Coordinates of C-alpha atoms in Angstrom, one line a residue:
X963 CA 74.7 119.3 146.5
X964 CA 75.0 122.8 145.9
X965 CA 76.0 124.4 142.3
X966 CA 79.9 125.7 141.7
X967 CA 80.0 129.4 140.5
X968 CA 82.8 128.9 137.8
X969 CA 82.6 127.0 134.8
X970 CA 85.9 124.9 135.3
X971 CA 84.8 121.9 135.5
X972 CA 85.5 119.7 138.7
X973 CA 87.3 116.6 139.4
X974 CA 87.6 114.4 143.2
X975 CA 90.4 112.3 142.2
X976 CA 89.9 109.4 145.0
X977 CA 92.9 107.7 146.3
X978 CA 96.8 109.6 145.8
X979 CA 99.4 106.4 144.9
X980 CA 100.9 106.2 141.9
X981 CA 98.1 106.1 139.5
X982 CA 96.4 108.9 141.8
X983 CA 99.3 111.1 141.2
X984 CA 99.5 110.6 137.6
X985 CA 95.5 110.9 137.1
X986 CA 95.9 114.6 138.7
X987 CA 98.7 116.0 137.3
X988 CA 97.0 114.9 133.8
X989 CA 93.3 116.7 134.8
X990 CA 95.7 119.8 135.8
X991 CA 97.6 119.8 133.0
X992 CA 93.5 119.6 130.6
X993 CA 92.8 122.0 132.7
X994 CA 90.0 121.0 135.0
X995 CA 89.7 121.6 138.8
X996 CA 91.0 119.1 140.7
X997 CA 90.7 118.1 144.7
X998 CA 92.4 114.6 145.7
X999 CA 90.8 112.4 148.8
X1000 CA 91.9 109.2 150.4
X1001 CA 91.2 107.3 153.3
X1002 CA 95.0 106.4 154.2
X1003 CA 96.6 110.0 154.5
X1004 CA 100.3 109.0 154.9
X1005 CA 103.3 112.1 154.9
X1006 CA 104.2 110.8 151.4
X1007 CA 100.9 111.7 149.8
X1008 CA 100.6 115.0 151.9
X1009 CA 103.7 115.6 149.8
X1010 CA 102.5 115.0 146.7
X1011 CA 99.5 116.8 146.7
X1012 CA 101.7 119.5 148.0
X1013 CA 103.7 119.1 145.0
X1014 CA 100.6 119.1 142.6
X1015 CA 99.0 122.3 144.3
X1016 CA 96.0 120.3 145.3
X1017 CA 94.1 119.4 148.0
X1018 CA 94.3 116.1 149.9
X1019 CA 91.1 115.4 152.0
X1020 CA 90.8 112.7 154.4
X1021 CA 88.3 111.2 153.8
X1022 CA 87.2 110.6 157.6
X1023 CA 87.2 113.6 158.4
X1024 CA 84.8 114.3 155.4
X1025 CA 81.5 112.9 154.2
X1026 CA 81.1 111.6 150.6
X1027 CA 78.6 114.1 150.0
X1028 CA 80.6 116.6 151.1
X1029 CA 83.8 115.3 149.1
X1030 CA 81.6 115.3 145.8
X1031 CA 80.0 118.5 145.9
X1032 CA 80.3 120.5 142.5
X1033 CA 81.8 117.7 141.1
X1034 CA 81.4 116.6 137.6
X1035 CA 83.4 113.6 137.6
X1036 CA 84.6 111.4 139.9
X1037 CA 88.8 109.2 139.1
X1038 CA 89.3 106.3 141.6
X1039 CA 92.5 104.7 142.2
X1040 CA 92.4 101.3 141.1
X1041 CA 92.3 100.4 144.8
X1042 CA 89.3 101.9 145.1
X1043 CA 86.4 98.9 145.3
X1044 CA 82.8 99.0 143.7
X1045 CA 81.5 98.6 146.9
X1046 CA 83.4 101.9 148.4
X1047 CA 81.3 104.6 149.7
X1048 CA 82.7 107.3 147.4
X1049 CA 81.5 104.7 144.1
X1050 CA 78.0 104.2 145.5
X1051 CA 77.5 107.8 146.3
X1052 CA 79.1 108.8 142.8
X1053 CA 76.6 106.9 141.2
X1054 CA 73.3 107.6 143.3
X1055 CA 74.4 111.3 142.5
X1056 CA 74.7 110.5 138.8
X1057 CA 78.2 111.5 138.7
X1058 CA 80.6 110.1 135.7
X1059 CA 83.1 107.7 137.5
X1060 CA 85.9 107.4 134.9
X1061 CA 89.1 105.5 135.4
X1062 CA 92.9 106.8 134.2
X1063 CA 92.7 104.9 130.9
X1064 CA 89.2 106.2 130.3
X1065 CA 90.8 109.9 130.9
X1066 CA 94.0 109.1 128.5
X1067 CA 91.7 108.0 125.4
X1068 CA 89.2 110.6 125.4
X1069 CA 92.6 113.1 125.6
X1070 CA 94.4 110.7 122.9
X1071 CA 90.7 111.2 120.3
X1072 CA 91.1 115.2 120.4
X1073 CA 95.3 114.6 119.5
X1074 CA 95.9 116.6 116.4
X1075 CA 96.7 114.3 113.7
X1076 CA 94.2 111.8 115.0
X1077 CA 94.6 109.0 118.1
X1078 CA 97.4 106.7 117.6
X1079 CA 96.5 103.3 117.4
X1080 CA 95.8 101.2 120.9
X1081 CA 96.0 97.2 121.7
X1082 CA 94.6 96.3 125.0
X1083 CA 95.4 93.5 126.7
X1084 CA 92.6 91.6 129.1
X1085 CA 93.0 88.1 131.1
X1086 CA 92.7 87.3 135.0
X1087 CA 96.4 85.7 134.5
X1088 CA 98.6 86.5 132.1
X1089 CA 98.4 90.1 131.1
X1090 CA 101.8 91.3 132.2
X1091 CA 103.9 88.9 130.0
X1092 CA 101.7 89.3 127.1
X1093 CA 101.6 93.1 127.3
X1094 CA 105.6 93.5 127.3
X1095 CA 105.7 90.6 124.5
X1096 CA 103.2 92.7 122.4
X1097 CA 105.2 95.4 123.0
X1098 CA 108.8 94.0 122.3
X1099 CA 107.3 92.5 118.8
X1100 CA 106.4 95.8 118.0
X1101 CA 109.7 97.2 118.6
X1102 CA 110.9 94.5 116.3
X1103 CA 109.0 96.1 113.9
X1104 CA 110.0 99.4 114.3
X1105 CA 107.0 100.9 116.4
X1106 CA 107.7 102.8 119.5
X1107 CA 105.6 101.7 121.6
X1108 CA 105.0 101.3 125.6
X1109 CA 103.3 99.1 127.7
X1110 CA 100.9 101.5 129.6
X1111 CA 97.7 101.3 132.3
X1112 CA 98.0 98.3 135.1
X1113 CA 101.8 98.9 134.7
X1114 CA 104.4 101.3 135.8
X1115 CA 103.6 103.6 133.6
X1116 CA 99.9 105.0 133.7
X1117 CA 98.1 105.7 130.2
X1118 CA 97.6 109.1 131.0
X1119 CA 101.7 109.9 131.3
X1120 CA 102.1 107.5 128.8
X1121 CA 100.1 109.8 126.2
X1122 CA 102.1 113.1 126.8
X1123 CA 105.7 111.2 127.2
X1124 CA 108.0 113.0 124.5
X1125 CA 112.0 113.1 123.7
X1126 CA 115.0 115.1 124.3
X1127 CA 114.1 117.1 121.0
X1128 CA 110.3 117.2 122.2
X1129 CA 108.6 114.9 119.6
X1130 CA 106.0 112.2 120.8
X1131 CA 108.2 109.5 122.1
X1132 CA 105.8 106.8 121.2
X1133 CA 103.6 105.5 117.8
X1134 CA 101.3 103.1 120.0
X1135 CA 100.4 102.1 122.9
X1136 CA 100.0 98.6 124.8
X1137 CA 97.1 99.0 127.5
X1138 CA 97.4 95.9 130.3
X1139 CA 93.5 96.7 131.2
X1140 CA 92.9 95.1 134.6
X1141 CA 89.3 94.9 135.4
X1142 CA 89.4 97.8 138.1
X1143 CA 90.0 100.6 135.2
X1144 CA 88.2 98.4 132.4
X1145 CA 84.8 98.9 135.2
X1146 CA 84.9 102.7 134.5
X1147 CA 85.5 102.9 130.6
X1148 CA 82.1 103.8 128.7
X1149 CA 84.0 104.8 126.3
X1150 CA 87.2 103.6 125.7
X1151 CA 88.4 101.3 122.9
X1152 CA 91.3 100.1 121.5
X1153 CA 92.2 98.9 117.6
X1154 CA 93.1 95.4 118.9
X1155 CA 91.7 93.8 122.5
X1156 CA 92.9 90.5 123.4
X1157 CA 91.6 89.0 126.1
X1158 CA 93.2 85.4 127.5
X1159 CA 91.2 84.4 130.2
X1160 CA 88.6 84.5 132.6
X1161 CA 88.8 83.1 136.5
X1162 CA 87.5 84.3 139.7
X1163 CA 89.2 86.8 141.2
X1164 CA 89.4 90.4 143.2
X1165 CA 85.9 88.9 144.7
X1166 CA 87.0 91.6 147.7
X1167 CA 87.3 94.4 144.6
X1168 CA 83.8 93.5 142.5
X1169 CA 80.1 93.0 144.0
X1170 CA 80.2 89.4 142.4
X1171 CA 81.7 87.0 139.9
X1172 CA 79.6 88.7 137.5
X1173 CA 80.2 92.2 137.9
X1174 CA 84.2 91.1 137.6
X1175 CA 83.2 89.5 134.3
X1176 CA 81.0 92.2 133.2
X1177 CA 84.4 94.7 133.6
X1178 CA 86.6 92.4 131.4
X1179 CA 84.1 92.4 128.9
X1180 CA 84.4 96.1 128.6
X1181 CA 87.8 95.4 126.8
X1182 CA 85.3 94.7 123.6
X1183 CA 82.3 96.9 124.5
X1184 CA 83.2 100.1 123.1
X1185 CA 84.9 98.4 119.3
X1186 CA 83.8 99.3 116.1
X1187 CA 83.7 96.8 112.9
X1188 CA 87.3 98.0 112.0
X1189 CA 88.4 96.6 115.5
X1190 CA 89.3 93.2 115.8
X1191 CA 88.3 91.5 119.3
X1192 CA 90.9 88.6 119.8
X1193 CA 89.5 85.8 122.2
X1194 CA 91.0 82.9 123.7
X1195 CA 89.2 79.6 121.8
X1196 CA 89.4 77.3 125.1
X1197 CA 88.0 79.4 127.8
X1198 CA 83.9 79.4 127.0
X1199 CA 83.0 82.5 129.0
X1200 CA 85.7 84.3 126.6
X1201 CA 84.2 83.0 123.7
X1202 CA 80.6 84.1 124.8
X1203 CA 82.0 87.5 125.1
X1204 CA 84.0 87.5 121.7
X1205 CA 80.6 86.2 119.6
X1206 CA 78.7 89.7 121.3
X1207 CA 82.0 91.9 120.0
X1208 CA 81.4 94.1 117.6
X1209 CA 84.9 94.2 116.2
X1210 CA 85.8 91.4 113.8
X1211 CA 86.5 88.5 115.8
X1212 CA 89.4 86.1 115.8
X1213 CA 90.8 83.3 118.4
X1214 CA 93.8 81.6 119.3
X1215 CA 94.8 78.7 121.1
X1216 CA 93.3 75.8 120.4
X1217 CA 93.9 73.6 117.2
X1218 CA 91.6 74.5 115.3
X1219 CA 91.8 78.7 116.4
X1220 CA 93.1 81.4 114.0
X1221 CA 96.6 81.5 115.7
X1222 CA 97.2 77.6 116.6
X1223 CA 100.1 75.6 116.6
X1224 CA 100.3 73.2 113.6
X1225 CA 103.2 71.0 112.9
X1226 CA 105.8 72.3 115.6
X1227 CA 105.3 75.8 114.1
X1228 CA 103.2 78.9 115.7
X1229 CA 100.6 79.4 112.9
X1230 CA 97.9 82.5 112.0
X1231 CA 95.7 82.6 108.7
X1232 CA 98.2 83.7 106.7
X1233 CA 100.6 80.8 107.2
X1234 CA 104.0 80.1 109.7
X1235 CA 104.9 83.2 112.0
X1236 CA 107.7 81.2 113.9
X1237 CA 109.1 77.4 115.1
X1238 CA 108.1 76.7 118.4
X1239 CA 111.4 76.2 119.4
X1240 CA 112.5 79.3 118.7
X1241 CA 110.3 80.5 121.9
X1242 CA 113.4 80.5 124.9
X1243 CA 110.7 79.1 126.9
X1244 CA 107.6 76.7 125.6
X1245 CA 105.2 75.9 128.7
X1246 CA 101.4 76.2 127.6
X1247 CA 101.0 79.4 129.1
X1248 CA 104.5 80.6 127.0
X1249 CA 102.9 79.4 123.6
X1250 CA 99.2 81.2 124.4
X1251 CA 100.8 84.1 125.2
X1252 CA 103.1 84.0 121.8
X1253 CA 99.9 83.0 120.2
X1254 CA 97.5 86.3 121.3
X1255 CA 100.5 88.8 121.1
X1256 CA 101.5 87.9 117.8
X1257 CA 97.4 88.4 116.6
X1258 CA 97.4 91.7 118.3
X1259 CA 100.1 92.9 116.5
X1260 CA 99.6 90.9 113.1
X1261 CA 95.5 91.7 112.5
X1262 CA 96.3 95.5 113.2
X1263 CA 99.3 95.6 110.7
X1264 CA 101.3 97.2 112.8
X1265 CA 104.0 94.1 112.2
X1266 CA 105.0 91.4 109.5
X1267 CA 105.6 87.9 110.0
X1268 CA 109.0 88.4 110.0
X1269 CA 109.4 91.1 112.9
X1270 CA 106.9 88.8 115.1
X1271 CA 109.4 85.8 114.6
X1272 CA 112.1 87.8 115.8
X1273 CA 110.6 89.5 118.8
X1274 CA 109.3 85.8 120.0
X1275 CA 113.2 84.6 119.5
X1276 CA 114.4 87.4 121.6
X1277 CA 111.6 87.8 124.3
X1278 CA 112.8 87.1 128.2
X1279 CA 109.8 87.2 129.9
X1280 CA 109.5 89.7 133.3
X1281 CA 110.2 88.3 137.1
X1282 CA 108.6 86.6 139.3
X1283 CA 106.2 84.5 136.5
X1284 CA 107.8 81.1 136.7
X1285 CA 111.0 82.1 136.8
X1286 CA 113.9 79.6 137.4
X1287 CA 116.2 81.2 139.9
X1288 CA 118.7 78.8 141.0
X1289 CA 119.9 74.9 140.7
X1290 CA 120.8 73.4 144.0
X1291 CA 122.0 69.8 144.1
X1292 CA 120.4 69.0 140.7
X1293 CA 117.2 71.0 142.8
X1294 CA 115.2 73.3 140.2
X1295 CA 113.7 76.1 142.3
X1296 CA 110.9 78.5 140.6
X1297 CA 109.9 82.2 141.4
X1298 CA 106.1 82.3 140.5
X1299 CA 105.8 85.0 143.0
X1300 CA 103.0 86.4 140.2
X1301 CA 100.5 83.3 140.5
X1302 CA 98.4 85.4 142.6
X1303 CA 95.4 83.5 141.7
X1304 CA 94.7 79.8 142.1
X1305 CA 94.4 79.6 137.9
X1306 CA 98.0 81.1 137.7
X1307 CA 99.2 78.6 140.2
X1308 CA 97.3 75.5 139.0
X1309 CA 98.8 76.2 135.4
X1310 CA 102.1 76.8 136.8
X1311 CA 101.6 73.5 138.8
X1312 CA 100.8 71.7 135.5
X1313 CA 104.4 72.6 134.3
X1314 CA 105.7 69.9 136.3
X1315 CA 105.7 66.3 137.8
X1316 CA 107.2 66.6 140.9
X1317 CA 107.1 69.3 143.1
X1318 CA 107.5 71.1 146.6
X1319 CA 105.0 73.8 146.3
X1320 CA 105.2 76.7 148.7
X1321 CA 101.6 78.5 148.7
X1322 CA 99.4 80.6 150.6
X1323 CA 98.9 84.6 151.5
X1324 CA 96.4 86.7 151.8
X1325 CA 92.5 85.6 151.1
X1326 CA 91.3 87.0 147.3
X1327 CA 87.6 85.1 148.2
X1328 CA 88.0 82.7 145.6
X1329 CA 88.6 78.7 145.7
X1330 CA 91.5 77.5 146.5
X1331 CA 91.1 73.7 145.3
X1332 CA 92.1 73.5 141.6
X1333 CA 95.7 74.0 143.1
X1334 CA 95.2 70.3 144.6
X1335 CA 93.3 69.2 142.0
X1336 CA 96.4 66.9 141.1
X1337 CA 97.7 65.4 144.2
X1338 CA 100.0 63.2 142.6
X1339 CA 102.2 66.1 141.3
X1340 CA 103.2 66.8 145.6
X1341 CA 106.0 65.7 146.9
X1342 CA 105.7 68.1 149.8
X1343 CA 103.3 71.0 150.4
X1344 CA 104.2 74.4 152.8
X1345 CA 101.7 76.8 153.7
X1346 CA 102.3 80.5 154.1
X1347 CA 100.8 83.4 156.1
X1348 CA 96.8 83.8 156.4
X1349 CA 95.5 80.8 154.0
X1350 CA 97.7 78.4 155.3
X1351 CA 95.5 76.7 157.6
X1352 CA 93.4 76.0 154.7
X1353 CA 96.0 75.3 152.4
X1354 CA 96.9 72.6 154.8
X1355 CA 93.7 71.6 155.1
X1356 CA 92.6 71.4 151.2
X1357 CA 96.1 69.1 149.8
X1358 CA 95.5 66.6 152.4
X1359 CA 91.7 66.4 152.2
X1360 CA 93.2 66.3 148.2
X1361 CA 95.8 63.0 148.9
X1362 CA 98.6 64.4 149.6
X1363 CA 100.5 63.0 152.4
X1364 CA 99.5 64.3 155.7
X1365 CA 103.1 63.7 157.1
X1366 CA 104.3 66.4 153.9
X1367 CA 101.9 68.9 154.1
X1368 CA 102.9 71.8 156.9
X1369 CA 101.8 75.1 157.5
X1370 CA 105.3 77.0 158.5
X1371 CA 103.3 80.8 158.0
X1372 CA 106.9 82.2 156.6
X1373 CA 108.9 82.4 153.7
X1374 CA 112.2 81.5 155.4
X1375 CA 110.7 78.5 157.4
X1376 CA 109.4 77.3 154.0
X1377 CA 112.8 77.6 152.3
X1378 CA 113.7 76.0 155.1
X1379 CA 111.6 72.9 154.8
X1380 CA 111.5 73.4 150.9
X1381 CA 115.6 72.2 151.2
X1382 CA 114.7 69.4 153.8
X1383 CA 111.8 68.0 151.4
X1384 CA 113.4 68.1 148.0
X1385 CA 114.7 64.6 146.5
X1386 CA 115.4 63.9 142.8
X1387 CA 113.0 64.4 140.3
X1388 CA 111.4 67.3 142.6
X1389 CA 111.6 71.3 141.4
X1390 CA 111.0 73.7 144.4
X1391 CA 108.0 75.6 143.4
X1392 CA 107.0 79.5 144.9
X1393 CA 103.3 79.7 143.3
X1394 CA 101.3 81.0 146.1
X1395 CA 98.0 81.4 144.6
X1396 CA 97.1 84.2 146.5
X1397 CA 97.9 87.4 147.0
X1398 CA 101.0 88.8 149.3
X1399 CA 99.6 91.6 151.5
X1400 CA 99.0 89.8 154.6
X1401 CA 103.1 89.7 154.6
X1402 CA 104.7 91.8 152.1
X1403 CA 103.7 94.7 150.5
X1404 CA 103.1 93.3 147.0
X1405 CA 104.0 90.6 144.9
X1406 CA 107.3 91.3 144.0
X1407 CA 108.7 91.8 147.2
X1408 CA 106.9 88.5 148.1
X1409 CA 109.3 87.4 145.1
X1410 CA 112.7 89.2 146.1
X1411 CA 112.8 87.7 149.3
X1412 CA 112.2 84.8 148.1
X1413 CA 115.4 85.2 145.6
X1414 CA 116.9 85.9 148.6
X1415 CA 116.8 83.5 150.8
X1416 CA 117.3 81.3 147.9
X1417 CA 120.3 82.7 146.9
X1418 CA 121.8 82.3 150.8
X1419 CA 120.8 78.8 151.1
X1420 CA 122.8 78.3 147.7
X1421 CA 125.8 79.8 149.4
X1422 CA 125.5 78.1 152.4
X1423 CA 125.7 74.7 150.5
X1424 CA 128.4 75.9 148.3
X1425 CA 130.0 76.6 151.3

């Protein structure tokens, strides 16, 4: 590789979608030299580079050598897999590979003032609803803050996001730290870092189980001894990982953890934060959840008792994550559109004792059997797109009924048969366990069609 003349230092910013976009206009606006690749060139991201004044390479067209050249750095997308060409070249070049959220805390440490303060938020399920829940407690409080990273909202426009009079529209931030940006971080850290579980997953992202691990565990790496590293006390990998943290450690979930539940009441060491039944909604999953966003905010002071008892009250949790959309003929039927994993599903699974489960999608690589691991909770199960055969397969090798175990491929035929199946005592359950791409574009349109056709069925009953 040869040698760049000027002393602006350059950035390949690999893959233009959301993130992409953000990442560059950020380097632009610190000032570094930026070219954009990606191997899908589509008109929409041909516009934005346009937009940016940057380059967008194909990368076919291209060689990774040649696309690195007088680079110092190299920003994948999140898409972007440990296995792509562009990573392994980066680093047999010895080229930094830094992810958005690395980018946004180095920026946030040279802030005058100082950094404002950070919570990060790790799990293989959960993250999302945690994140937002961190975040509305701290509004309770009075903090403006954002949740920022494997969200809408990258870290890096987070950071520079001001109000109509131009002052710094936020006090903190709330980082949901999926494992694809925690894998490029060596040095980011946040005040507070829960992390609420470990499962296998993205196995088509990460080499192995134990390079996915190894990025989660980043979410403690980087703390200090003024840190606190928050760990879930019933998952033992998590636990491994919290007794190496160098922050001051603290768990919650299990009776005898930090932040427990004790006599109907969500409890941390400094007493009663709120009544469990002030939660709207009190699954396992709900209570966890309660349990590490009220530590987060709690250990770093950023909140009081009081303000954490009030955001839990007043939390509604975001779609698609076990979301009860509709009662037909006493029939409960449940968005879980989110369970994109076979640990989200089996948990949401546990919720209930009598279900029609609608699974199935698009292959992650990981096991599919602790969804059947409880046959007796099937009162019918339909199998959608690409896993289905194997879906099919796995709950009646399980003990479920052969005669109610189908593999219909779609989401109407499996409304369809969902309605047919469903008796008293049953709820109607969308948990697919795996991902959506081999049908929809993501999970949430996975979950809007399935409102949908929900909703028409409703009608057409009512009718």
């Amino acid at each position: 590789m040869t040698a760049r003349s000027d002393n602006r230092p350059k950035v390949l910013v690999y893959g233009l979608a959301i993130a992409g976009v953000s990442t560059v206009r950020a380097l632009l606006r610190h000032g570094h030299d930026v070219i954009a690749a990606d191997d899908t060139i589509t008109p929409e991201r041909l516009a934005a580079a346009a937009e940016l004044g940057v380059e967008l390479i194909d990368s076919s067209v291209r060689s990774v050598d040649e696309l690195l050249d007088g680079c110092s750095m190299l920003c994948p997308a999140p898409g972007v897999s440990e296995t792509h060409p562009i990573i392994e070249a980066a680093l047999a070049c010895g080229i930094e590979i830094v992810s958005e959220i690395e980018l946004a805390y180095r920026w946030e440490q040279q802030r005058p003032g100082g950094p404002r303060r950070m919570l990060a938020i790790t799990a293989t399920d959960g993250k999302t609803t945690t994140t937002k829940l961190a975040v509305h407690l701290l509004e309770a409080a009075g903090i403006r803050s954002i949740d920022a990273g494997n969200t809408d909202t990258p870290l890096v426009d987070a950071l520079d996001a001001v109000d109509e009079a131009g002052n710094e529209r936020y006090d903190a931030f709330v980082v949901e730290c999926s494992s694809f940006r925690l894998a490029w971080t060596p040095t980011f850290r946040a005040d507070a870092a829960a992390w609420l579980n470990l499962q296998p997953d993205h196995l088509n992202w990460h080499r192995s189980m134990n390079a996915y691990e190894a990025a989660k565990a980043q979410v403690f790496a980087n703390q200090t001894a003024a840190d606190v590293a928050i760990g879930f006390a019933e998952d033992p990998i998590v636990m491994a990982w919290l007794a190496q943290a160098p922050g001051r450690q603290c768990t919650f979930g299990a009776p005898d953890a930090d932040y427990r539940v004790d006599d109907a009441a969500l409890v941390g060491p400094n007493g009663t934060i709120a009544p469990l039944a002030s939660l709207r909604r009190r699954l396992p999953h709900d209570v966890t959840n309660a349990l590490a966003a009220s530590a987060l905010v709690l250990e770093t002071g950023l909140a009081n008792a009081a303000a954490v008892a009030s955001g839990l009250a007043t939390f509604v949790g975001p779609p698609h994550r076990l979301e009860r959309i509709a009662t037909i003929n006493g029939i409960d039927w449940y968005n879980d559109s989110k369970a994109t994993t076979p640990h989200a599903a089996t948990a949401a699974i546990r919720s209930f004792e009598r279900i029609v489960l609608i699974a199935g999608g698009a292959d992650k690589g990981v096991a599919l059997s602790s969804m059947a691991a409880e046959p007796e909770r099937f009162s019918g199960v339909i199998g959608l797109g690409a896993t289905a055969p194997h879906i099919v397969e796995l709950f009646i090798a399980a003990g479920v009924n052969s005669e109610r175990v189908v593999d219909v491929q779609t989401l109407e035929r499996a409304v369809t048969q969902a309605a047919e199946w469903a008796g008293d005592g049953d709820v109607v359950l969308l948990s697919p366990g795996c991902a959506s791409l081999d049908q929809f574009p993501n999970f949430e349109v996975r979950g809007d069609t399935f409102r949908r056709l929900v909703a028409a069925l409703s009608q057409e009953v009512s009718a």
